[in-house]
JSON list of C-alpha atoms in Angstrom, two decimals:
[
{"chain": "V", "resi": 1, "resn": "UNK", "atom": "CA", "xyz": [96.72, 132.14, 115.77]},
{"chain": "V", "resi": 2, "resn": "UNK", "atom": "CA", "xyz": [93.51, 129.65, 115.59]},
{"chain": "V", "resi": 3, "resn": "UNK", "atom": "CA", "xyz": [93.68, 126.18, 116.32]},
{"chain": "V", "resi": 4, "resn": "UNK", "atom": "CA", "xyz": [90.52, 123.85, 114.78]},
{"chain": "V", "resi": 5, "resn": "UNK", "atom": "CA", "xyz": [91.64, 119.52, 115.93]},
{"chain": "V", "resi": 6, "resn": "UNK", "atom": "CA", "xyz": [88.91, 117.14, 114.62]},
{"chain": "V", "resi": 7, "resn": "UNK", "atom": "CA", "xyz": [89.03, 113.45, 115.40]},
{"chain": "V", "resi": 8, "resn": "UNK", "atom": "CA", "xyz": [87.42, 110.25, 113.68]},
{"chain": "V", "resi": 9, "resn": "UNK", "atom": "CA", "xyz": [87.31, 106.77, 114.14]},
{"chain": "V", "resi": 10, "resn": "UNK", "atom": "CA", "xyz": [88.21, 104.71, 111.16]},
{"chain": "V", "resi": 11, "resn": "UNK", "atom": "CA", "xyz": [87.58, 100.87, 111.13]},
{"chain": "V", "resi": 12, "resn": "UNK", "atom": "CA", "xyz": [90.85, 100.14, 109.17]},
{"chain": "V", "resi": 13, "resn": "UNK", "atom": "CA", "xyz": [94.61, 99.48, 110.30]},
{"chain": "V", "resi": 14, "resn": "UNK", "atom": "CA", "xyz": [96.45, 102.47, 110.17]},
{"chain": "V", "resi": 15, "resn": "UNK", "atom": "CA", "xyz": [98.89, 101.32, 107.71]},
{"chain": "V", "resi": 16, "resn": "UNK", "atom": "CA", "xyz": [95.51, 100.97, 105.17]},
{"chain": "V", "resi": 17, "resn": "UNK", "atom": "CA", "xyz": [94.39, 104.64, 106.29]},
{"chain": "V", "resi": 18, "resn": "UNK", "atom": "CA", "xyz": [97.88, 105.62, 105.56]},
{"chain": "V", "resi": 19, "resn": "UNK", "atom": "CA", "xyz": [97.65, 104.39, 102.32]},
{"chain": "V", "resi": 20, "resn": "UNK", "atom": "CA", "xyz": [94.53, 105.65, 101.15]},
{"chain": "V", "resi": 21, "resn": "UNK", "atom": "CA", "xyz": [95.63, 109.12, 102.58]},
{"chain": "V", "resi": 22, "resn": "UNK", "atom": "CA", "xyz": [99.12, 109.80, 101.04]},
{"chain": "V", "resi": 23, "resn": "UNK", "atom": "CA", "xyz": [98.13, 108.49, 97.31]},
{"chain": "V", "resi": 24, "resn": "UNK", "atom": "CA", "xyz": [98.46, 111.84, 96.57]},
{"chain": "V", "resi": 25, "resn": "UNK", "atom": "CA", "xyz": [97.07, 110.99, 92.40]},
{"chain": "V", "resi": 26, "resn": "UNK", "atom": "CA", "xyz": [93.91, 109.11, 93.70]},
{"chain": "V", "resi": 27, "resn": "UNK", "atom": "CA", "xyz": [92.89, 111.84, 96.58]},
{"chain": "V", "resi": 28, "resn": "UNK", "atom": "CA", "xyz": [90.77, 113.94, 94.12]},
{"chain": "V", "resi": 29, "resn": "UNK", "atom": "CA", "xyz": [88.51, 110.44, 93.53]},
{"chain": "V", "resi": 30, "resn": "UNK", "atom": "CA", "xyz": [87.55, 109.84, 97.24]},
{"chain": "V", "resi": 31, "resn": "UNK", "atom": "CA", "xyz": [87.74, 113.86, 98.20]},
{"chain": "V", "resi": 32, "resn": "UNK", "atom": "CA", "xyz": [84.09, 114.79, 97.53]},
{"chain": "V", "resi": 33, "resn": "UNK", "atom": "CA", "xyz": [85.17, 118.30, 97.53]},
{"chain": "V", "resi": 34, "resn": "UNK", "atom": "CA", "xyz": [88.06, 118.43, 95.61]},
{"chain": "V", "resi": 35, "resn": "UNK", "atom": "CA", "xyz": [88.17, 118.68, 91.94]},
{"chain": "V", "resi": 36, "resn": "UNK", "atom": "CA", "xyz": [91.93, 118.36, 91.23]},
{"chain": "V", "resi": 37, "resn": "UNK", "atom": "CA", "xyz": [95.24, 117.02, 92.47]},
{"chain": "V", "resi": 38, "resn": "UNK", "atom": "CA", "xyz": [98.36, 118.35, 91.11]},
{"chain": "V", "resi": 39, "resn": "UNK", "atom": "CA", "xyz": [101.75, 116.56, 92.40]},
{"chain": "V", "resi": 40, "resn": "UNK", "atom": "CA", "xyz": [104.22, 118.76, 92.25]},
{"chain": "V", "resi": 41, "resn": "UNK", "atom": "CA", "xyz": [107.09, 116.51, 93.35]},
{"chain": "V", "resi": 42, "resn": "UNK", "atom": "CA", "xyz": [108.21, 113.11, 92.25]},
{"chain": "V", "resi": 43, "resn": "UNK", "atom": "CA", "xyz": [109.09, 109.95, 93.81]},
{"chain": "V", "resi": 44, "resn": "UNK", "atom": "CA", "xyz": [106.67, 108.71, 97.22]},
{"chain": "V", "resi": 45, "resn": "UNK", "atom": "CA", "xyz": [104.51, 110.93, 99.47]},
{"chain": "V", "resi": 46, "resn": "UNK", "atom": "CA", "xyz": [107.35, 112.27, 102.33]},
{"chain": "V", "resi": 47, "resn": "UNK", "atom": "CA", "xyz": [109.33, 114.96, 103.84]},
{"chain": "V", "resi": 48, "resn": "UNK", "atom": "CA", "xyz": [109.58, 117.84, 100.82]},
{"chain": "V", "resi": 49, "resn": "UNK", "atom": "CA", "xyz": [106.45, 116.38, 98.92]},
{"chain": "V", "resi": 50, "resn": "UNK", "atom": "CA", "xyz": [104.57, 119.29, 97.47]},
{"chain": "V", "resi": 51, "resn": "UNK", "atom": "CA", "xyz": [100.85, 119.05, 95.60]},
{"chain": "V", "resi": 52, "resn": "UNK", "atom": "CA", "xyz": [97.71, 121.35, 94.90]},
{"chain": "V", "resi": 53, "resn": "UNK", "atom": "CA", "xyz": [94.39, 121.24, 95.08]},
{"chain": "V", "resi": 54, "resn": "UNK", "atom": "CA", "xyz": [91.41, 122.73, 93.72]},
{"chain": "V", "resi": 55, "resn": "UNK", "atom": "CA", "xyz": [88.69, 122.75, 95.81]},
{"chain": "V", "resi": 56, "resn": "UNK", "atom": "CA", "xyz": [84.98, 123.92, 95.59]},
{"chain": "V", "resi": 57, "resn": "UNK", "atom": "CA", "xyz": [84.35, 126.11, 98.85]},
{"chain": "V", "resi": 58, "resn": "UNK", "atom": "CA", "xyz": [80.85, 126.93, 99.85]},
{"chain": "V", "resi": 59, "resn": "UNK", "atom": "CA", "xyz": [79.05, 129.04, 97.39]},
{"chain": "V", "resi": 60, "resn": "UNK", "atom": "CA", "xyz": [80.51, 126.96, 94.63]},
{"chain": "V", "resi": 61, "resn": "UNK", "atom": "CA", "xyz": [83.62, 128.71, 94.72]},
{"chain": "V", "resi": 62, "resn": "UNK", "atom": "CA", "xyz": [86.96, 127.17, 93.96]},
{"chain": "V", "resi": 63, "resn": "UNK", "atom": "CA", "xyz": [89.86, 127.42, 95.35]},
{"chain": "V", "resi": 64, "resn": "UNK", "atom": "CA", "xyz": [93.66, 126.00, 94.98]},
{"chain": "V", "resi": 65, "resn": "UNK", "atom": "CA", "xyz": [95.79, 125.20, 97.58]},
{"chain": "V", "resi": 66, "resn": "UNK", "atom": "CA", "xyz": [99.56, 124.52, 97.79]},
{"chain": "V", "resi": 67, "resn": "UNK", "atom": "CA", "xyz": [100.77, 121.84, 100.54]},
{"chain": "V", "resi": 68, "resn": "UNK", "atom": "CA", "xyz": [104.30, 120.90, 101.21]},
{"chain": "V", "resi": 69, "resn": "UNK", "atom": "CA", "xyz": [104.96, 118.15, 103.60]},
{"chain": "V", "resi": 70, "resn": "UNK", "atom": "CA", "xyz": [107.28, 119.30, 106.52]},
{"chain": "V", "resi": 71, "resn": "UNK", "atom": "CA", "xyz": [107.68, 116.48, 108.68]},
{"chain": "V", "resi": 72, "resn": "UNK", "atom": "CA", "xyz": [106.88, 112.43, 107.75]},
{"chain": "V", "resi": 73, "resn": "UNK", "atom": "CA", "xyz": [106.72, 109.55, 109.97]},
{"chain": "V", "resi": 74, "resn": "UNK", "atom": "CA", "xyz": [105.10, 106.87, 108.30]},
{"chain": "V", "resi": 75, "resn": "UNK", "atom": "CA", "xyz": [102.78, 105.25, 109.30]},
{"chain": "V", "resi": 76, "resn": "UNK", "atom": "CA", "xyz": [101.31, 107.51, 112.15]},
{"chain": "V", "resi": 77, "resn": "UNK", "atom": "CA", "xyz": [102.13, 111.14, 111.33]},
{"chain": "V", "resi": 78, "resn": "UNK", "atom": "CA", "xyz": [102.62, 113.96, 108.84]},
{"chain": "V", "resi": 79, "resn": "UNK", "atom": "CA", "xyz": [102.72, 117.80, 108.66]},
{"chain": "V", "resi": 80, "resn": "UNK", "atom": "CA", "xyz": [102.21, 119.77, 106.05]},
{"chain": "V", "resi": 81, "resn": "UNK", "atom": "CA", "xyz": [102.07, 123.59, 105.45]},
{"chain": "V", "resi": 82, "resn": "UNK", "atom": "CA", "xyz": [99.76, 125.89, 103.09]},
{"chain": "V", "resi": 83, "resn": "UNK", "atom": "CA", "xyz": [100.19, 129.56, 102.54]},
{"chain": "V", "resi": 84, "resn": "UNK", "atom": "CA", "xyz": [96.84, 130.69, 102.18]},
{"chain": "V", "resi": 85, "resn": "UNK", "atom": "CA", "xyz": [95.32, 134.28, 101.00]},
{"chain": "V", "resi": 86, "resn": "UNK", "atom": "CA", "xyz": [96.36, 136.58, 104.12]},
{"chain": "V", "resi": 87, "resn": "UNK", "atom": "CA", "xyz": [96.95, 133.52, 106.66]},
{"chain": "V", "resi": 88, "resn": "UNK", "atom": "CA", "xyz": [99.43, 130.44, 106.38]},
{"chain": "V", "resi": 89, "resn": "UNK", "atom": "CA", "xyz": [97.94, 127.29, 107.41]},
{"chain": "V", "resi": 90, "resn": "UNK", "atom": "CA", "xyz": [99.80, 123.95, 109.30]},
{"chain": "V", "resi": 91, "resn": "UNK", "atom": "CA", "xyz": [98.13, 120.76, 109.50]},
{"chain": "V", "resi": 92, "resn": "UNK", "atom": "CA", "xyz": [99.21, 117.87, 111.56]},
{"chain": "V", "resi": 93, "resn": "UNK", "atom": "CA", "xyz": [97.17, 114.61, 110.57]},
{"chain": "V", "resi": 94, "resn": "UNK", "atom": "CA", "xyz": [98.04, 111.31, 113.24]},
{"chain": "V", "resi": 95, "resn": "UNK", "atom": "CA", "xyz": [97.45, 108.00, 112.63]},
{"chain": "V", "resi": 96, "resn": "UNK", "atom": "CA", "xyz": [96.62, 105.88, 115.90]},
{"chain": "V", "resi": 97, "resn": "UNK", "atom": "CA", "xyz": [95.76, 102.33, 115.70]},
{"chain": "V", "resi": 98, "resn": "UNK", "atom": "CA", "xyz": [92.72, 101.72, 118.34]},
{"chain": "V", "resi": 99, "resn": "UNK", "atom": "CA", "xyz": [94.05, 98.63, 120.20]},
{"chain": "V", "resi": 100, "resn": "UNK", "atom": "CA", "xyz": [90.76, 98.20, 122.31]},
{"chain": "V", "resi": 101, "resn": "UNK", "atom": "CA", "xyz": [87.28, 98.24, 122.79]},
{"chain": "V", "resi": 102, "resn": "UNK", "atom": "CA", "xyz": [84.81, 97.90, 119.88]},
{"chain": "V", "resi": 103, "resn": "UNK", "atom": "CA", "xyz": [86.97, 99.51, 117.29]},
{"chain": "V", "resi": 104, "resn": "UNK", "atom": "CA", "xyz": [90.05, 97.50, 118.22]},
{"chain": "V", "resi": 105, "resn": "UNK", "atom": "CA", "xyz": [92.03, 97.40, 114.85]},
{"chain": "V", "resi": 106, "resn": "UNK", "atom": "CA", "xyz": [90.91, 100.48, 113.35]},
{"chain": "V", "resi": 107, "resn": "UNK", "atom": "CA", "xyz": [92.43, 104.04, 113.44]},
{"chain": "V", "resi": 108, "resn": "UNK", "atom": "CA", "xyz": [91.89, 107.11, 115.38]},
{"chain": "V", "resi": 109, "resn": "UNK", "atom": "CA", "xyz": [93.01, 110.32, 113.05]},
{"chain": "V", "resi": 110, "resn": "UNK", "atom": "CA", "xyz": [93.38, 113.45, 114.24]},
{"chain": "V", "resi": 111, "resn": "UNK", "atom": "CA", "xyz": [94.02, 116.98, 112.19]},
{"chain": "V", "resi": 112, "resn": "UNK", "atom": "CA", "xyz": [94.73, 120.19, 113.71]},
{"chain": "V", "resi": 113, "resn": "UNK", "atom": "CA", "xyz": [95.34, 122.95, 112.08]},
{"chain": "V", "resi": 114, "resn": "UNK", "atom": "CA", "xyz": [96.64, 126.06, 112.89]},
{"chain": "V", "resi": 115, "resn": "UNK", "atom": "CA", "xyz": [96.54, 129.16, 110.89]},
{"chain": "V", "resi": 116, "resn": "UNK", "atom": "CA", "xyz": [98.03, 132.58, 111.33]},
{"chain": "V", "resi": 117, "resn": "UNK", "atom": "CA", "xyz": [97.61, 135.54, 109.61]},
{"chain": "V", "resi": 118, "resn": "UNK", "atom": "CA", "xyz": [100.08, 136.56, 107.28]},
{"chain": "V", "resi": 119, "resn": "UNK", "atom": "CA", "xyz": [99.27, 140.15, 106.74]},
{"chain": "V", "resi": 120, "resn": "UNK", "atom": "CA", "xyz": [97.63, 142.80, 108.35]},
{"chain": "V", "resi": 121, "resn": "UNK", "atom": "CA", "xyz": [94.74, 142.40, 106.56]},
{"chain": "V", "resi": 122, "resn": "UNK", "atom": "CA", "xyz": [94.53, 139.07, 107.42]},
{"chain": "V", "resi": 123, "resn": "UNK", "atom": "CA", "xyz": [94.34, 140.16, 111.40]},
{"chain": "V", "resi": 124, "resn": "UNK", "atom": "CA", "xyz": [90.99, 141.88, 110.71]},
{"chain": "V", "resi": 125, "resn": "UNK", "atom": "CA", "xyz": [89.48, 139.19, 109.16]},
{"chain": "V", "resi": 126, "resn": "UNK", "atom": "CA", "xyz": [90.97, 136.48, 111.86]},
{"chain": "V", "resi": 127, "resn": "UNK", "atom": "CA", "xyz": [89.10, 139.14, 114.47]},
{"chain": "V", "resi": 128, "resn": "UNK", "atom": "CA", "xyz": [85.89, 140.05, 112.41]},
{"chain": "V", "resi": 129, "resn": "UNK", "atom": "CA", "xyz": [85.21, 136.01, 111.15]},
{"chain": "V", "resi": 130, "resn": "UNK", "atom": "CA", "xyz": [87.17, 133.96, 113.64]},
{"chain": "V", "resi": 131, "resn": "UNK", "atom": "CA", "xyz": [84.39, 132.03, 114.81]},
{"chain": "V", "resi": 132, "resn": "UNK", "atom": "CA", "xyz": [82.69, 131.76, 111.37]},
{"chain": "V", "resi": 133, "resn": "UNK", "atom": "CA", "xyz": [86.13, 130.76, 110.32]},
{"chain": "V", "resi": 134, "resn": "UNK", "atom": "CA", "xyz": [86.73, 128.07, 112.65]},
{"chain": "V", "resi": 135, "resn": "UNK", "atom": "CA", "xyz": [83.62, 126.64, 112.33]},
{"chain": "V", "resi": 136, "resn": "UNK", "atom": "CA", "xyz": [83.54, 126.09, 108.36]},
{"chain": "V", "resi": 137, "resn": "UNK", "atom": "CA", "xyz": [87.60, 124.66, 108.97]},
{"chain": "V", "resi": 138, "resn": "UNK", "atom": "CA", "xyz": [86.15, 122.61, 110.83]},
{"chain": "V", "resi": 139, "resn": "UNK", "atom": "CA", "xyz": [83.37, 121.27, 108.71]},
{"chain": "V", "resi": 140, "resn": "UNK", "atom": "CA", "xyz": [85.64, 121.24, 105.72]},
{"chain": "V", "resi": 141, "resn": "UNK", "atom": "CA", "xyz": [88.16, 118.78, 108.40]},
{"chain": "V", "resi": 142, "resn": "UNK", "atom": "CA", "xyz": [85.23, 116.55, 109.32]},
{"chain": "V", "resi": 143, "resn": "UNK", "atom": "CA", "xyz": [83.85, 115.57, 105.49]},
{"chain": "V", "resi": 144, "resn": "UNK", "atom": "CA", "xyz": [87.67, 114.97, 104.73]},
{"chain": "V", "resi": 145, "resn": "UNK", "atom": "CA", "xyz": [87.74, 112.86, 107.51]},
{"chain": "V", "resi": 146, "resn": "UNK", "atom": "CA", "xyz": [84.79, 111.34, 106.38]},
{"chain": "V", "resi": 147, "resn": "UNK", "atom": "CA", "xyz": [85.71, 110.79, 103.05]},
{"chain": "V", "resi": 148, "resn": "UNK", "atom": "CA", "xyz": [88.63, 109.20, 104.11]},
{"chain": "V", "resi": 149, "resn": "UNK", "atom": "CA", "xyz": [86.95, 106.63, 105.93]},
{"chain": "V", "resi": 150, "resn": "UNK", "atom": "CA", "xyz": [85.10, 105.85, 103.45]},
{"chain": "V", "resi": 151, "resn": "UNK", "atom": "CA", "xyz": [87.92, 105.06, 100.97]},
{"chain": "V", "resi": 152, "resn": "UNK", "atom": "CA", "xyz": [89.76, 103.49, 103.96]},
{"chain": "V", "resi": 153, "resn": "UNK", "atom": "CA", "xyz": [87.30, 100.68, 104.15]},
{"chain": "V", "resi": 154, "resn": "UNK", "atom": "CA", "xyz": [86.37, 99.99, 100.70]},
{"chain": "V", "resi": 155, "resn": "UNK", "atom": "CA", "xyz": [87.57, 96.60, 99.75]},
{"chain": "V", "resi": 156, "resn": "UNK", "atom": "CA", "xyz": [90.01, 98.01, 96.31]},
{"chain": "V", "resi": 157, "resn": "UNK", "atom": "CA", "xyz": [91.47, 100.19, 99.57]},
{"chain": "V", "resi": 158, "resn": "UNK", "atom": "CA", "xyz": [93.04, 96.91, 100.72]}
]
């Protein structure tokens, strides 16, 4: 199993980041690299919620991703789970507000993911790219992040 956790400071209350993260219809406008939402489930973002996405990967290549929410505690946590093409994926995204210092009222998420592979295939590319791997997870974690922080403090956010 590999474990990628990426942090970034947000200067907006949690309950705003929160927002702006679980509008599941509006995620493909502030996502720079996704292309599509698809919500899968009705009702409010929550435990059972399932959605894809299409996303353009590196090399202009697109790919679609299921995600099914496993665990909800609004406002300051959710997990959600991905079976991907010969590993399944986990995410945990957390929602902290910052109570001091210079970004006092703003939010602190965190994603980790963990992925492990689902076949035996999978195993020989988790040894042969697992450090090239990682490191584009990563990326791809970071510009979401970044994204997100962006929507989070645009005033139509509020």
């Amino acid at each position: 199993m590999s474990t990628v956790a990426v942090t970034r400071l947000i200067d907006a209350p949690a309950v705003r980041v929160w927002r702006v993260f679980t509008d599941l219809p509006a995620r493909a406008a502030w996502l720079s690299t996704v292309d599509a939402i698809e919500v899968m489930t009705p009702g409010l973002f929550g435990l059972g919620t399932v959605w894809r996405e299409t996303r353009t990967m590196p090399g202009d290549v697109q790919v679609t991703e299921e995600f099914t929410v496993l665990r909800c505690d609004a406002p300051s946590r959710f997990v959600v789970a991905s079976p991907g093409i010969g590993a399944n994926y986990r995410m945990t995204y957390t929602l902290t507000p910052v109570e001091v210092g210079r970004h006092r009222g703003g939010t602190a998420v965190t994603v980790v993911q963990e992925g492990a592979p689902s076949a035996p295939g999978g195993r020989l590319l988790a040894l042969v790219f697992g450090g090239l791997a990682a490191r584009t997870v990563e990326g791809a974690l970071r510009q979401d992040l970044t994204d997100l922080a962006l929507a989070a403090v645009r005033p139509a956010a509020a």
